[in-house]
Amino acid sequence: MNLLCRCVALMLCLALPGLSRAEAPKLKALIVDGQNNHNWKATTPVLKQILEDSGRFTVDVATSPNKETTGFRPTFKDYAVVVSNYNGAAWPKETQQDFEEFVSAGSGFVCVHAADNSFPDWPAYNEMIGLGGWGGRNEKSGPYIRFREGKVVRDETAGRGGSHGKQHEFVVEHVEVEHPILRGLAPQWKHAGDELYDRLRGPAKNLTLLAVAYSDPATGGTGEHEPILFTMSYGKGRVFHTTMGHSVEAMKCVGFGVTLQRGAEWVATGTVTLGAPKEFPQADTVLTTK
C-alpha cells in the first residue's frame, strides 16, 4: 500500500469509528478461579457471559487445583486482562512473579468482590487491589478510604480490615462521573441485593475512587460512604476493583455488568469504546438481566 492509500485508510478509520471497531480484534480475557469462600462455580460463568456479551472480549478460564496450587501457572502474558474470581491458597512464587510482571508491564487486572480477601501476605497484590479485607488485615495494612463531605479521606484509625452487614439493595453514587468507565451512566443507581463491603483497608496507592455507597447502620453497616468502585495504577498497568458481586443474583444487576465490561476494557486498553446502554438502573430502580 503506497503512502496516499495509507493516509486515506487512516482518514476513513478516524471518520468512521464503527469501521475501526469492527476491524479491531477482540480482547483476550482470562478469569482465574478454583478457590473462593463464595460460589465461584456458579459466578464464573456469569462473569464470562457478561464479558462476552459486550462483544469486546473472548474469555478463557484458569481454575486452580482445590486446596493446593502447586503447578498452577496460567500464561498471563497471552491475555490483555485478567479477572480474578479467586480467594484461596497462595499461588506459587513463580506464578506470583509472573502476575506482577504481567500487570506492571502494562496489562489489565480486574478484582471482583471476594478476590480482595485474597493474599493478605503478598505486598504487590495488596498494592494492585488498593484495598482488601479479612485475612488478618488491620491498620498495619493501610488506611480506610472514606468519602466525607465530598472529599476522599484516608482514615488511619486502628481496626479490622473487612466486614459487611446483611445483604440488601443499595444506591451506588458516582464520584468521578467523567471517568471513562462511568461517563454517560446515571450518577446514582440502585444495585441488586448484595454484600456491601466496608472497613476495607490497604496501601491505597495511586487509587482513584470512582463510586461509593452508604453503609447504613440499619443493615449492620458503618455509617460511612464506602468505596464500591475504584482504580489503581501498578507500574504501567491498570487495575479496576469492584467490591460488588457476591452472588449470581448480584452479578445479574445491569449496573454491575456494565461497569464490569467497561472497567475490563479500560484496564486492557486505557480507553472505553463500549457505550452507555439504553436501559440502566436509576437511583430508585433495580434493573437485572434474566
PDB file of C-alpha atoms in Angstrom:
ATOM      1  CA  MET A   1       0.000   0.000   0.000  1.00  0.00           C
ATOM      2  CA  ASN A   2       1.510   3.384  -1.001  1.00  0.00           C
ATOM      3  CA  LEU A   3       1.618   6.413   1.263  1.00  0.00           C
ATOM      4  CA  LEU A   4      -1.504   8.021  -0.251  1.00  0.00           C
ATOM      5  CA  CYS A   5      -3.566   4.851   0.283  1.00  0.00           C
ATOM      6  CA  ARG A   6      -2.351   4.585   3.850  1.00  0.00           C
ATOM      7  CA  CYS A   7      -3.409   8.165   4.543  1.00  0.00           C
ATOM      8  CA  VAL A   8      -6.865   7.594   3.027  1.00  0.00           C
ATOM      9  CA  ALA A   9      -7.336   4.436   5.100  1.00  0.00           C
ATOM     10  CA  LEU A  10      -6.351   6.278   8.256  1.00  0.00           C
ATOM     11  CA  MET A  11      -8.791   9.123   7.488  1.00  0.00           C
ATOM     12  CA  LEU A  12     -11.609   6.619   6.985  1.00  0.00           C
ATOM     13  CA  CYS A  13     -10.888   4.979  10.326  1.00  0.00           C
ATOM     14  CA  LEU A  14     -10.921   8.352  12.083  1.00  0.00           C
ATOM     15  CA  ALA A  15     -14.103   9.473  10.344  1.00  0.00           C
ATOM     16  CA  LEU A  16     -15.895   6.157  10.800  1.00  0.00           C
ATOM     17  CA  PRO A  17     -15.297   4.832  14.325  1.00  0.00           C
ATOM     18  CA  GLY A  18     -17.540   1.879  13.558  1.00  0.00           C
ATOM     19  CA  LEU A  19     -15.152   0.726  10.852  1.00  0.00           C
ATOM     20  CA  SER A  20     -12.114   0.627  13.120  1.00  0.00           C
ATOM     21  CA  ARG A  21     -14.147  -1.016  15.885  1.00  0.00           C
ATOM     22  CA  ALA A  22     -15.395  -3.723  13.522  1.00  0.00           C
ATOM     23  CA  GLU A  23     -11.897  -4.476  12.319  1.00  0.00           C
ATOM     24  CA  ALA A  24     -10.334  -4.412  15.771  1.00  0.00           C
ATOM     25  CA  PRO A  25      -9.598  -7.864  17.190  1.00  0.00           C
ATOM     26  CA  LYS A  26     -11.416  -8.854  20.350  1.00  0.00           C
ATOM     27  CA  LEU A  27      -9.528  -8.527  23.592  1.00  0.00           C
ATOM     28  CA  LYS A  28      -8.455 -11.738  25.276  1.00  0.00           C
ATOM     29  CA  ALA A  29      -9.569 -12.039  28.905  1.00  0.00           C
ATOM     30  CA  LEU A  30      -8.705 -14.710  31.457  1.00  0.00           C
ATOM     31  CA  ILE A  31     -10.869 -15.409  34.512  1.00  0.00           C
ATOM     32  CA  VAL A  32      -8.983 -17.023  37.392  1.00  0.00           C
ATOM     33  CA  ASP A  33     -10.978 -19.133  39.874  1.00  0.00           C
ATOM     34  CA  GLY A  34     -10.908 -22.514  41.625  1.00  0.00           C
ATOM     35  CA  GLN A  35     -10.980 -21.467  45.265  1.00  0.00           C
ATOM     36  CA  ASN A  36     -13.283 -18.990  46.952  1.00  0.00           C
ATOM     37  CA  ASN A  37     -15.450 -18.735  50.045  1.00  0.00           C
ATOM     38  CA  HIS A  38     -18.149 -17.730  47.555  1.00  0.00           C
ATOM     39  CA  ASN A  39     -19.767 -19.908  44.890  1.00  0.00           C
ATOM     40  CA  TRP A  40     -17.221 -19.474  42.103  1.00  0.00           C
ATOM     41  CA  LYS A  41     -18.620 -22.443  40.168  1.00  0.00           C
ATOM     42  CA  ALA A  42     -21.874 -20.513  39.729  1.00  0.00           C
ATOM     43  CA  THR A  43     -20.482 -16.991  39.336  1.00  0.00           C
ATOM     44  CA  THR A  44     -17.605 -17.556  36.912  1.00  0.00           C
ATOM     45  CA  PRO A  45     -19.974 -18.496  34.043  1.00  0.00           C
ATOM     46  CA  VAL A  46     -21.895 -15.272  34.715  1.00  0.00           C
ATOM     47  CA  LEU A  47     -18.713 -13.184  34.602  1.00  0.00           C
ATOM     48  CA  LYS A  48     -17.729 -14.929  31.373  1.00  0.00           C
ATOM     49  CA  GLN A  49     -21.106 -14.253  29.787  1.00  0.00           C
ATOM     50  CA  ILE A  50     -21.096 -10.596  30.840  1.00  0.00           C
ATOM     51  CA  LEU A  51     -17.731 -10.018  29.184  1.00  0.00           C
ATOM     52  CA  GLU A  52     -18.571 -11.968  26.041  1.00  0.00           C
ATOM     53  CA  ASP A  53     -21.987 -10.310  25.682  1.00  0.00           C
ATOM     54  CA  SER A  54     -20.239  -6.949  25.346  1.00  0.00           C
ATOM     55  CA  GLY A  55     -18.834  -8.124  22.012  1.00  0.00           C
ATOM     56  CA  ARG A  56     -15.431  -6.856  23.090  1.00  0.00           C
ATOM     57  CA  PHE A  57     -13.870  -9.969  24.650  1.00  0.00           C
ATOM     58  CA  THR A  58     -13.076 -13.596  24.190  1.00  0.00           C
ATOM     59  CA  VAL A  59     -12.796 -15.310  27.564  1.00  0.00           C
ATOM     60  CA  ASP A  60     -10.842 -18.277  28.904  1.00  0.00           C
ATOM     61  CA  VAL A  61     -10.920 -19.654  32.449  1.00  0.00           C
ATOM     62  CA  ALA A  62      -7.987 -20.907  34.528  1.00  0.00           C
ATOM     63  CA  THR A  63      -9.107 -22.983  37.520  1.00  0.00           C
ATOM     64  CA  SER A  64      -6.614 -23.673  40.286  1.00  0.00           C
ATOM     65  CA  PRO A  65      -6.422 -27.104  41.918  1.00  0.00           C
ATOM     66  CA  ASN A  66      -8.541 -27.418  45.038  1.00  0.00           C
ATOM     67  CA  LYS A  67      -6.606 -26.551  48.227  1.00  0.00           C
ATOM     68  CA  GLU A  68      -3.174 -26.970  46.635  1.00  0.00           C
ATOM     69  CA  THR A  69      -1.899 -24.586  43.963  1.00  0.00           C
ATOM     70  CA  THR A  70       1.296 -26.458  43.080  1.00  0.00           C
ATOM     71  CA  GLY A  71       1.751 -26.351  39.336  1.00  0.00           C
ATOM     72  CA  PHE A  72      -0.866 -23.632  38.836  1.00  0.00           C
ATOM     73  CA  ARG A  73       0.790 -21.247  36.398  1.00  0.00           C
ATOM     74  CA  PRO A  74      -1.503 -19.652  33.809  1.00  0.00           C
ATOM     75  CA  THR A  75       0.182 -17.935  30.893  1.00  0.00           C
ATOM     76  CA  PHE A  76      -0.933 -14.435  31.859  1.00  0.00           C
ATOM     77  CA  LYS A  77       1.073 -12.778  29.083  1.00  0.00           C
ATOM     78  CA  ASP A  78      -1.276 -14.270  26.478  1.00  0.00           C
ATOM     79  CA  TYR A  79      -4.095 -12.010  27.678  1.00  0.00           C
ATOM     80  CA  ALA A  80      -4.985  -8.325  27.743  1.00  0.00           C
ATOM     81  CA  VAL A  81      -6.802  -8.572  31.065  1.00  0.00           C
ATOM     82  CA  VAL A  82      -7.065 -10.994  33.971  1.00  0.00           C
ATOM     83  CA  VAL A  83     -10.271 -11.069  36.036  1.00  0.00           C
ATOM     84  CA  SER A  84      -9.963 -12.598  39.495  1.00  0.00           C
ATOM     85  CA  ASN A  85     -12.816 -14.570  40.996  1.00  0.00           C
ATOM     86  CA  TYR A  86     -10.322 -16.233  43.335  1.00  0.00           C
ATOM     87  CA  ASN A  87      -9.989 -16.236  47.120  1.00  0.00           C
ATOM     88  CA  GLY A  88      -7.891 -19.092  48.433  1.00  0.00           C
ATOM     89  CA  ALA A  89      -4.441 -20.528  48.990  1.00  0.00           C
ATOM     90  CA  ALA A  90      -1.363 -18.598  47.938  1.00  0.00           C
ATOM     91  CA  TRP A  91      -0.146 -19.104  44.399  1.00  0.00           C
ATOM     92  CA  PRO A  92       3.353 -20.500  43.826  1.00  0.00           C
ATOM     93  CA  LYS A  93       6.103 -17.884  43.931  1.00  0.00           C
ATOM     94  CA  GLU A  94       6.764 -18.169  40.202  1.00  0.00           C
ATOM     95  CA  THR A  95       3.072 -17.576  39.470  1.00  0.00           C
ATOM     96  CA  GLN A  96       3.058 -14.526  41.714  1.00  0.00           C
ATOM     97  CA  GLN A  97       6.116 -13.190  39.897  1.00  0.00           C
ATOM     98  CA  ASP A  98       4.500 -13.847  36.514  1.00  0.00           C
ATOM     99  CA  PHE A  99       1.416 -11.915  37.597  1.00  0.00           C
ATOM    100  CA  GLU A 100       3.385  -8.977  38.967  1.00  0.00           C
ATOM    101  CA  GLU A 101       5.309  -8.737  35.712  1.00  0.00           C
ATOM    102  CA  PHE A 102       2.100  -9.079  33.668  1.00  0.00           C
ATOM    103  CA  VAL A 103       0.401  -6.123  35.347  1.00  0.00           C
ATOM    104  CA  SER A 104       3.447  -3.886  35.803  1.00  0.00           C
ATOM    105  CA  ALA A 105       4.359  -4.248  32.119  1.00  0.00           C
ATOM    106  CA  GLY A 106       1.074  -2.582  31.130  1.00  0.00           C
ATOM    107  CA  SER A 107      -1.686  -5.194  31.139  1.00  0.00           C
ATOM    108  CA  GLY A 108      -5.036  -5.061  32.922  1.00  0.00           C
ATOM    109  CA  PHE A 109      -6.390  -6.627  36.101  1.00  0.00           C
ATOM    110  CA  VAL A 110      -9.967  -6.702  37.417  1.00  0.00           C
ATOM    111  CA  CYS A 111     -10.581  -7.624  41.067  1.00  0.00           C
ATOM    112  CA  VAL A 112     -14.126  -8.867  41.762  1.00  0.00           C
ATOM    113  CA  HIS A 113     -15.683  -8.936  45.258  1.00  0.00           C
ATOM    114  CA  ALA A 114     -14.019 -11.607  47.439  1.00  0.00           C
ATOM    115  CA  ALA A 115     -10.868 -11.561  45.315  1.00  0.00           C
ATOM    116  CA  ASP A 116      -9.925  -8.624  47.540  1.00  0.00           C
ATOM    117  CA  ASN A 117      -9.901 -11.005  50.529  1.00  0.00           C
ATOM    118  CA  SER A 118      -7.095 -12.996  48.937  1.00  0.00           C
ATOM    119  CA  PHE A 119      -3.342 -12.948  49.526  1.00  0.00           C
ATOM    120  CA  PRO A 120      -3.023 -10.714  52.625  1.00  0.00           C
ATOM    121  CA  ASP A 121       0.709 -11.530  52.805  1.00  0.00           C
ATOM    122  CA  TRP A 122       1.514 -10.680  49.167  1.00  0.00           C
ATOM    123  CA  PRO A 123       2.618  -6.991  49.163  1.00  0.00           C
ATOM    124  CA  ALA A 124       2.438  -6.478  45.399  1.00  0.00           C
ATOM    125  CA  TYR A 125      -1.092  -7.905  45.206  1.00  0.00           C
ATOM    126  CA  ASN A 126      -2.279  -5.639  48.004  1.00  0.00           C
ATOM    127  CA  GLU A 127      -0.807  -2.672  46.174  1.00  0.00           C
ATOM    128  CA  MET A 128      -2.597  -3.745  42.986  1.00  0.00           C
ATOM    129  CA  ILE A 129      -6.045  -4.063  44.583  1.00  0.00           C
ATOM    130  CA  GLY A 130      -5.607  -0.907  46.679  1.00  0.00           C
ATOM    131  CA  LEU A 131      -7.921  -2.048  49.456  1.00  0.00           C
ATOM    132  CA  GLY A 132      -8.657  -5.504  50.825  1.00  0.00           C
ATOM    133  CA  GLY A 133     -10.479  -7.238  53.647  1.00  0.00           C
ATOM    134  CA  TRP A 134     -10.247 -10.111  56.108  1.00  0.00           C
ATOM    135  CA  GLY A 135      -7.199 -12.400  56.251  1.00  0.00           C
ATOM    136  CA  GLY A 136      -5.853 -10.589  59.293  1.00  0.00           C
ATOM    137  CA  ARG A 137      -5.792  -7.181  57.630  1.00  0.00           C
ATOM    138  CA  ASN A 138      -5.724  -4.251  60.078  1.00  0.00           C
ATOM    139  CA  GLU A 139      -4.227  -0.766  60.459  1.00  0.00           C
ATOM    140  CA  LYS A 140      -0.805  -2.185  59.528  1.00  0.00           C
ATOM    141  CA  SER A 141      -2.252  -2.986  56.115  1.00  0.00           C
ATOM    142  CA  GLY A 142      -3.040   0.655  55.386  1.00  0.00           C
ATOM    143  CA  PRO A 143      -5.845   3.185  55.909  1.00  0.00           C
ATOM    144  CA  TYR A 144      -9.574   3.022  55.407  1.00  0.00           C
ATOM    145  CA  ILE A 145     -10.698   5.130  52.449  1.00  0.00           C
ATOM    146  CA  ARG A 146     -13.756   7.236  53.242  1.00  0.00           C
ATOM    147  CA  PHE A 147     -15.798   9.721  51.248  1.00  0.00           C
ATOM    148  CA  ARG A 148     -16.865  12.523  53.562  1.00  0.00           C
ATOM    149  CA  GLU A 149     -18.443  15.830  52.608  1.00  0.00           C
ATOM    150  CA  GLY A 150     -17.409  15.395  49.012  1.00  0.00           C
ATOM    151  CA  LYS A 151     -13.785  14.580  49.784  1.00  0.00           C
ATOM    152  CA  VAL A 152     -11.730  11.393  49.768  1.00  0.00           C
ATOM    153  CA  VAL A 153     -10.319  10.824  53.254  1.00  0.00           C
ATOM    154  CA  ARG A 154      -7.535   8.456  54.312  1.00  0.00           C
ATOM    155  CA  ASP A 155      -8.657   7.274  57.755  1.00  0.00           C
ATOM    156  CA  GLU A 156      -5.759   5.858  59.794  1.00  0.00           C
ATOM    157  CA  THR A 157      -7.973   4.749  62.708  1.00  0.00           C
ATOM    158  CA  ALA A 158      -6.938   1.363  64.134  1.00  0.00           C
ATOM    159  CA  GLY A 159      -9.279  -1.546  63.476  1.00  0.00           C
ATOM    160  CA  ARG A 160     -10.072  -4.627  61.465  1.00  0.00           C
ATOM    161  CA  GLY A 161      -9.915  -4.777  57.706  1.00  0.00           C
ATOM    162  CA  GLY A 162     -13.116  -6.090  56.163  1.00  0.00           C
ATOM    163  CA  SER A 163     -16.724  -6.545  57.243  1.00  0.00           C
ATOM    164  CA  HIS A 164     -20.240  -6.189  55.897  1.00  0.00           C
ATOM    165  CA  GLY A 165     -23.811  -6.102  57.110  1.00  0.00           C
ATOM    166  CA  LYS A 166     -26.706  -8.132  55.779  1.00  0.00           C
ATOM    167  CA  GLN A 167     -27.267  -8.409  52.050  1.00  0.00           C
ATOM    168  CA  HIS A 168     -29.556  -5.712  50.700  1.00  0.00           C
ATOM    169  CA  GLU A 169     -30.159  -3.368  47.781  1.00  0.00           C
ATOM    170  CA  PHE A 170     -28.185  -0.128  47.943  1.00  0.00           C
ATOM    171  CA  VAL A 171     -27.581   3.006  45.882  1.00  0.00           C
ATOM    172  CA  VAL A 172     -24.248   3.380  44.127  1.00  0.00           C
ATOM    173  CA  GLU A 173     -23.136   7.022  43.871  1.00  0.00           C
ATOM    174  CA  HIS A 174     -20.551   8.044  41.280  1.00  0.00           C
ATOM    175  CA  VAL A 175     -17.699  10.232  42.476  1.00  0.00           C
ATOM    176  CA  GLU A 176     -15.717  10.556  39.216  1.00  0.00           C
ATOM    177  CA  VAL A 177     -18.641  10.919  36.813  1.00  0.00           C
ATOM    178  CA  GLU A 178     -16.401  11.779  33.850  1.00  0.00           C
ATOM    179  CA  HIS A 179     -14.080   8.811  34.223  1.00  0.00           C
ATOM    180  CA  PRO A 180     -14.275   6.730  31.016  1.00  0.00           C
ATOM    181  CA  ILE A 181     -15.699   3.756  32.924  1.00  0.00           C
ATOM    182  CA  LEU A 182     -18.612   5.816  34.252  1.00  0.00           C
ATOM    183  CA  ARG A 183     -19.123   8.516  31.638  1.00  0.00           C
ATOM    184  CA  GLY A 184     -22.689   8.612  30.354  1.00  0.00           C
ATOM    185  CA  LEU A 185     -24.146   6.398  33.091  1.00  0.00           C
ATOM    186  CA  ALA A 186     -26.700   7.519  35.667  1.00  0.00           C
ATOM    187  CA  PRO A 187     -24.690   9.122  38.526  1.00  0.00           C
ATOM    188  CA  GLN A 188     -26.798   7.270  41.104  1.00  0.00           C
ATOM    189  CA  TRP A 189     -28.294   3.828  40.624  1.00  0.00           C
ATOM    190  CA  LYS A 190     -29.699   1.087  42.789  1.00  0.00           C
ATOM    191  CA  HIS A 191     -27.763  -2.155  42.906  1.00  0.00           C
ATOM    192  CA  ALA A 192     -29.426  -5.548  43.388  1.00  0.00           C
ATOM    193  CA  GLY A 193     -29.169  -7.310  46.744  1.00  0.00           C
ATOM    194  CA  ASP A 194     -25.509  -7.768  47.609  1.00  0.00           C
ATOM    195  CA  GLU A 195     -22.928  -7.634  50.376  1.00  0.00           C
ATOM    196  CA  LEU A 196     -21.842  -4.021  50.850  1.00  0.00           C
ATOM    197  CA  TYR A 197     -18.209  -4.400  51.845  1.00  0.00           C
ATOM    198  CA  ASP A 198     -16.995  -1.955  54.484  1.00  0.00           C
ATOM    199  CA  ARG A 199     -13.859  -1.274  56.514  1.00  0.00           C
ATOM    200  CA  LEU A 200     -11.613  -2.337  53.641  1.00  0.00           C
ATOM    201  CA  ARG A 201      -8.069  -1.183  54.119  1.00  0.00           C
ATOM    202  CA  GLY A 202      -4.797  -1.360  52.243  1.00  0.00           C
ATOM    203  CA  PRO A 203      -1.964   0.659  50.720  1.00  0.00           C
ATOM    204  CA  ALA A 204      -4.398   2.656  48.547  1.00  0.00           C
ATOM    205  CA  LYS A 205      -1.509   3.876  46.372  1.00  0.00           C
ATOM    206  CA  ASN A 206      -2.420   5.611  43.123  1.00  0.00           C
ATOM    207  CA  LEU A 207      -6.098   4.992  43.928  1.00  0.00           C
ATOM    208  CA  THR A 208      -8.879   6.822  42.114  1.00  0.00           C
ATOM    209  CA  LEU A 209     -12.235   6.490  43.850  1.00  0.00           C
ATOM    210  CA  LEU A 210     -14.962   6.083  41.235  1.00  0.00           C
ATOM    211  CA  ALA A 211     -18.080   5.268  43.275  1.00  0.00           C
ATOM    212  CA  VAL A 212     -19.299   4.817  46.841  1.00  0.00           C
ATOM    213  CA  ALA A 213     -22.365   3.516  48.684  1.00  0.00           C
ATOM    214  CA  TYR A 214     -23.741   4.444  52.072  1.00  0.00           C
ATOM    215  CA  SER A 215     -23.207   1.635  54.563  1.00  0.00           C
ATOM    216  CA  ASP A 216     -26.345   2.049  56.639  1.00  0.00           C
ATOM    217  CA  PRO A 217     -26.117   1.083  60.345  1.00  0.00           C
ATOM    218  CA  ALA A 218     -29.678  -0.196  59.989  1.00  0.00           C
ATOM    219  CA  THR A 219     -28.334  -3.035  57.832  1.00  0.00           C
ATOM    220  CA  GLY A 220     -25.264  -3.603  60.014  1.00  0.00           C
ATOM    221  CA  GLY A 221     -23.069  -1.056  58.232  1.00  0.00           C
ATOM    222  CA  THR A 222     -20.554   1.551  59.337  1.00  0.00           C
ATOM    223  CA  GLY A 223     -22.471   4.777  58.723  1.00  0.00           C
ATOM    224  CA  GLU A 224     -19.802   5.697  56.148  1.00  0.00           C
ATOM    225  CA  HIS A 225     -19.847   6.086  52.387  1.00  0.00           C
ATOM    226  CA  GLU A 226     -17.747   3.064  51.497  1.00  0.00           C
ATOM    227  CA  PRO A 227     -15.683   2.517  48.312  1.00  0.00           C
ATOM    228  CA  ILE A 228     -17.548   0.418  45.751  1.00  0.00           C
ATOM    229  CA  LEU A 229     -15.658   1.032  42.507  1.00  0.00           C
ATOM    230  CA  PHE A 230     -12.085   2.280  42.219  1.00  0.00           C
ATOM    231  CA  THR A 231      -8.993   2.042  40.052  1.00  0.00           C
ATOM    232  CA  MET A 232      -5.261   1.788  40.711  1.00  0.00           C
ATOM    233  CA  SER A 233      -2.139   2.001  38.625  1.00  0.00           C
ATOM    234  CA  TYR A 234       0.623  -0.537  39.149  1.00  0.00           C
ATOM    235  CA  GLY A 235       3.749   0.096  37.150  1.00  0.00           C
ATOM    236  CA  LYS A 236       2.481   0.610  33.605  1.00  0.00           C
ATOM    237  CA  GLY A 237      -0.641  -1.470  34.287  1.00  0.00           C
ATOM    238  CA  ARG A 238      -4.175  -0.545  35.289  1.00  0.00           C
ATOM    239  CA  VAL A 239      -6.481  -2.172  37.854  1.00  0.00           C
ATOM    240  CA  PHE A 240     -10.269  -1.941  38.223  1.00  0.00           C
ATOM    241  CA  HIS A 241     -11.714  -3.087  41.556  1.00  0.00           C
ATOM    242  CA  THR A 242     -15.420  -3.747  42.105  1.00  0.00           C
ATOM    243  CA  THR A 243     -16.490  -4.808  45.583  1.00  0.00           C
ATOM    244  CA  MET A 244     -19.860  -5.951  44.240  1.00  0.00           C
ATOM    245  CA  GLY A 245     -20.654  -9.468  43.019  1.00  0.00           C
ATOM    246  CA  HIS A 246     -21.363 -11.765  45.961  1.00  0.00           C
ATOM    247  CA  SER A 247     -23.764 -13.999  44.046  1.00  0.00           C
ATOM    248  CA  VAL A 248     -25.281 -14.775  40.658  1.00  0.00           C
ATOM    249  CA  GLU A 249     -28.237 -12.551  41.555  1.00  0.00           C
ATOM    250  CA  ALA A 250     -25.950  -9.619  42.383  1.00  0.00           C
ATOM    251  CA  MET A 251     -23.984 -10.106  39.165  1.00  0.00           C
ATOM    252  CA  LYS A 252     -27.175 -10.015  37.105  1.00  0.00           C
ATOM    253  CA  CYS A 253     -27.618  -6.376  38.093  1.00  0.00           C
ATOM    254  CA  VAL A 254     -27.230  -4.341  34.908  1.00  0.00           C
ATOM    255  CA  GLY A 255     -25.128  -1.783  36.768  1.00  0.00           C
ATOM    256  CA  PHE A 256     -22.680  -4.456  37.866  1.00  0.00           C
ATOM    257  CA  GLY A 257     -22.418  -5.901  34.376  1.00  0.00           C
ATOM    258  CA  VAL A 258     -21.959  -2.607  32.546  1.00  0.00           C
ATOM    259  CA  THR A 259     -19.295  -1.315  34.926  1.00  0.00           C
ATOM    260  CA  LEU A 260     -17.502  -4.674  34.748  1.00  0.00           C
ATOM    261  CA  GLN A 261     -17.461  -4.613  30.940  1.00  0.00           C
ATOM    262  CA  ARG A 262     -16.274  -1.029  30.749  1.00  0.00           C
ATOM    263  CA  GLY A 263     -13.804  -1.493  33.600  1.00  0.00           C
ATOM    264  CA  ALA A 264     -12.271  -4.514  31.884  1.00  0.00           C
ATOM    265  CA  GLU A 265     -11.948  -2.656  28.596  1.00  0.00           C
ATOM    266  CA  TRP A 266     -10.384   0.348  30.309  1.00  0.00           C
ATOM    267  CA  VAL A 267      -7.720  -1.647  32.151  1.00  0.00           C
ATOM    268  CA  ALA A 268      -6.903  -3.558  28.967  1.00  0.00           C
ATOM    269  CA  THR A 269      -6.642  -0.556  26.633  1.00  0.00           C
ATOM    270  CA  GLY A 270      -6.790   2.711  28.584  1.00  0.00           C
ATOM    271  CA  THR A 271      -9.955   3.700  26.740  1.00  0.00           C
ATOM    272  CA  VAL A 272     -13.648   2.741  26.729  1.00  0.00           C
ATOM    273  CA  THR A 273     -15.441   2.208  23.417  1.00  0.00           C
ATOM    274  CA  LEU A 274     -18.453   0.466  24.969  1.00  0.00           C
ATOM    275  CA  GLY A 275     -21.303   2.953  25.041  1.00  0.00           C
ATOM    276  CA  ALA A 276     -23.857   3.580  27.760  1.00  0.00           C
ATOM    277  CA  PRO A 277     -26.796   1.175  27.393  1.00  0.00           C
ATOM    278  CA  LYS A 278     -30.282   2.470  26.659  1.00  0.00           C
ATOM    279  CA  GLU A 279     -31.585   0.767  29.788  1.00  0.00           C
ATOM    280  CA  PHE A 280     -29.687   1.340  33.016  1.00  0.00           C
ATOM    281  CA  PRO A 281     -30.837   1.343  36.666  1.00  0.00           C
ATOM    282  CA  GLN A 282     -31.764   4.610  38.315  1.00  0.00           C
ATOM    283  CA  ALA A 283     -31.487   5.773  41.927  1.00  0.00           C
ATOM    284  CA  ASP A 284     -34.841   4.237  42.823  1.00  0.00           C
ATOM    285  CA  THR A 285     -34.842   1.298  40.411  1.00  0.00           C
ATOM    286  CA  VAL A 286     -33.037  -2.035  40.325  1.00  0.00           C
ATOM    287  CA  LEU A 287     -32.600  -3.418  36.812  1.00  0.00           C
ATOM    288  CA  THR A 288     -31.465  -7.007  36.311  1.00  0.00           C
ATOM    289  CA  THR A 289     -30.953  -9.373  33.397  1.00  0.00           C
ATOM    290  CA  LYS A 290     -32.732 -12.700  33.112  1.00  0.00           C
TER     291      LYS A 290
END
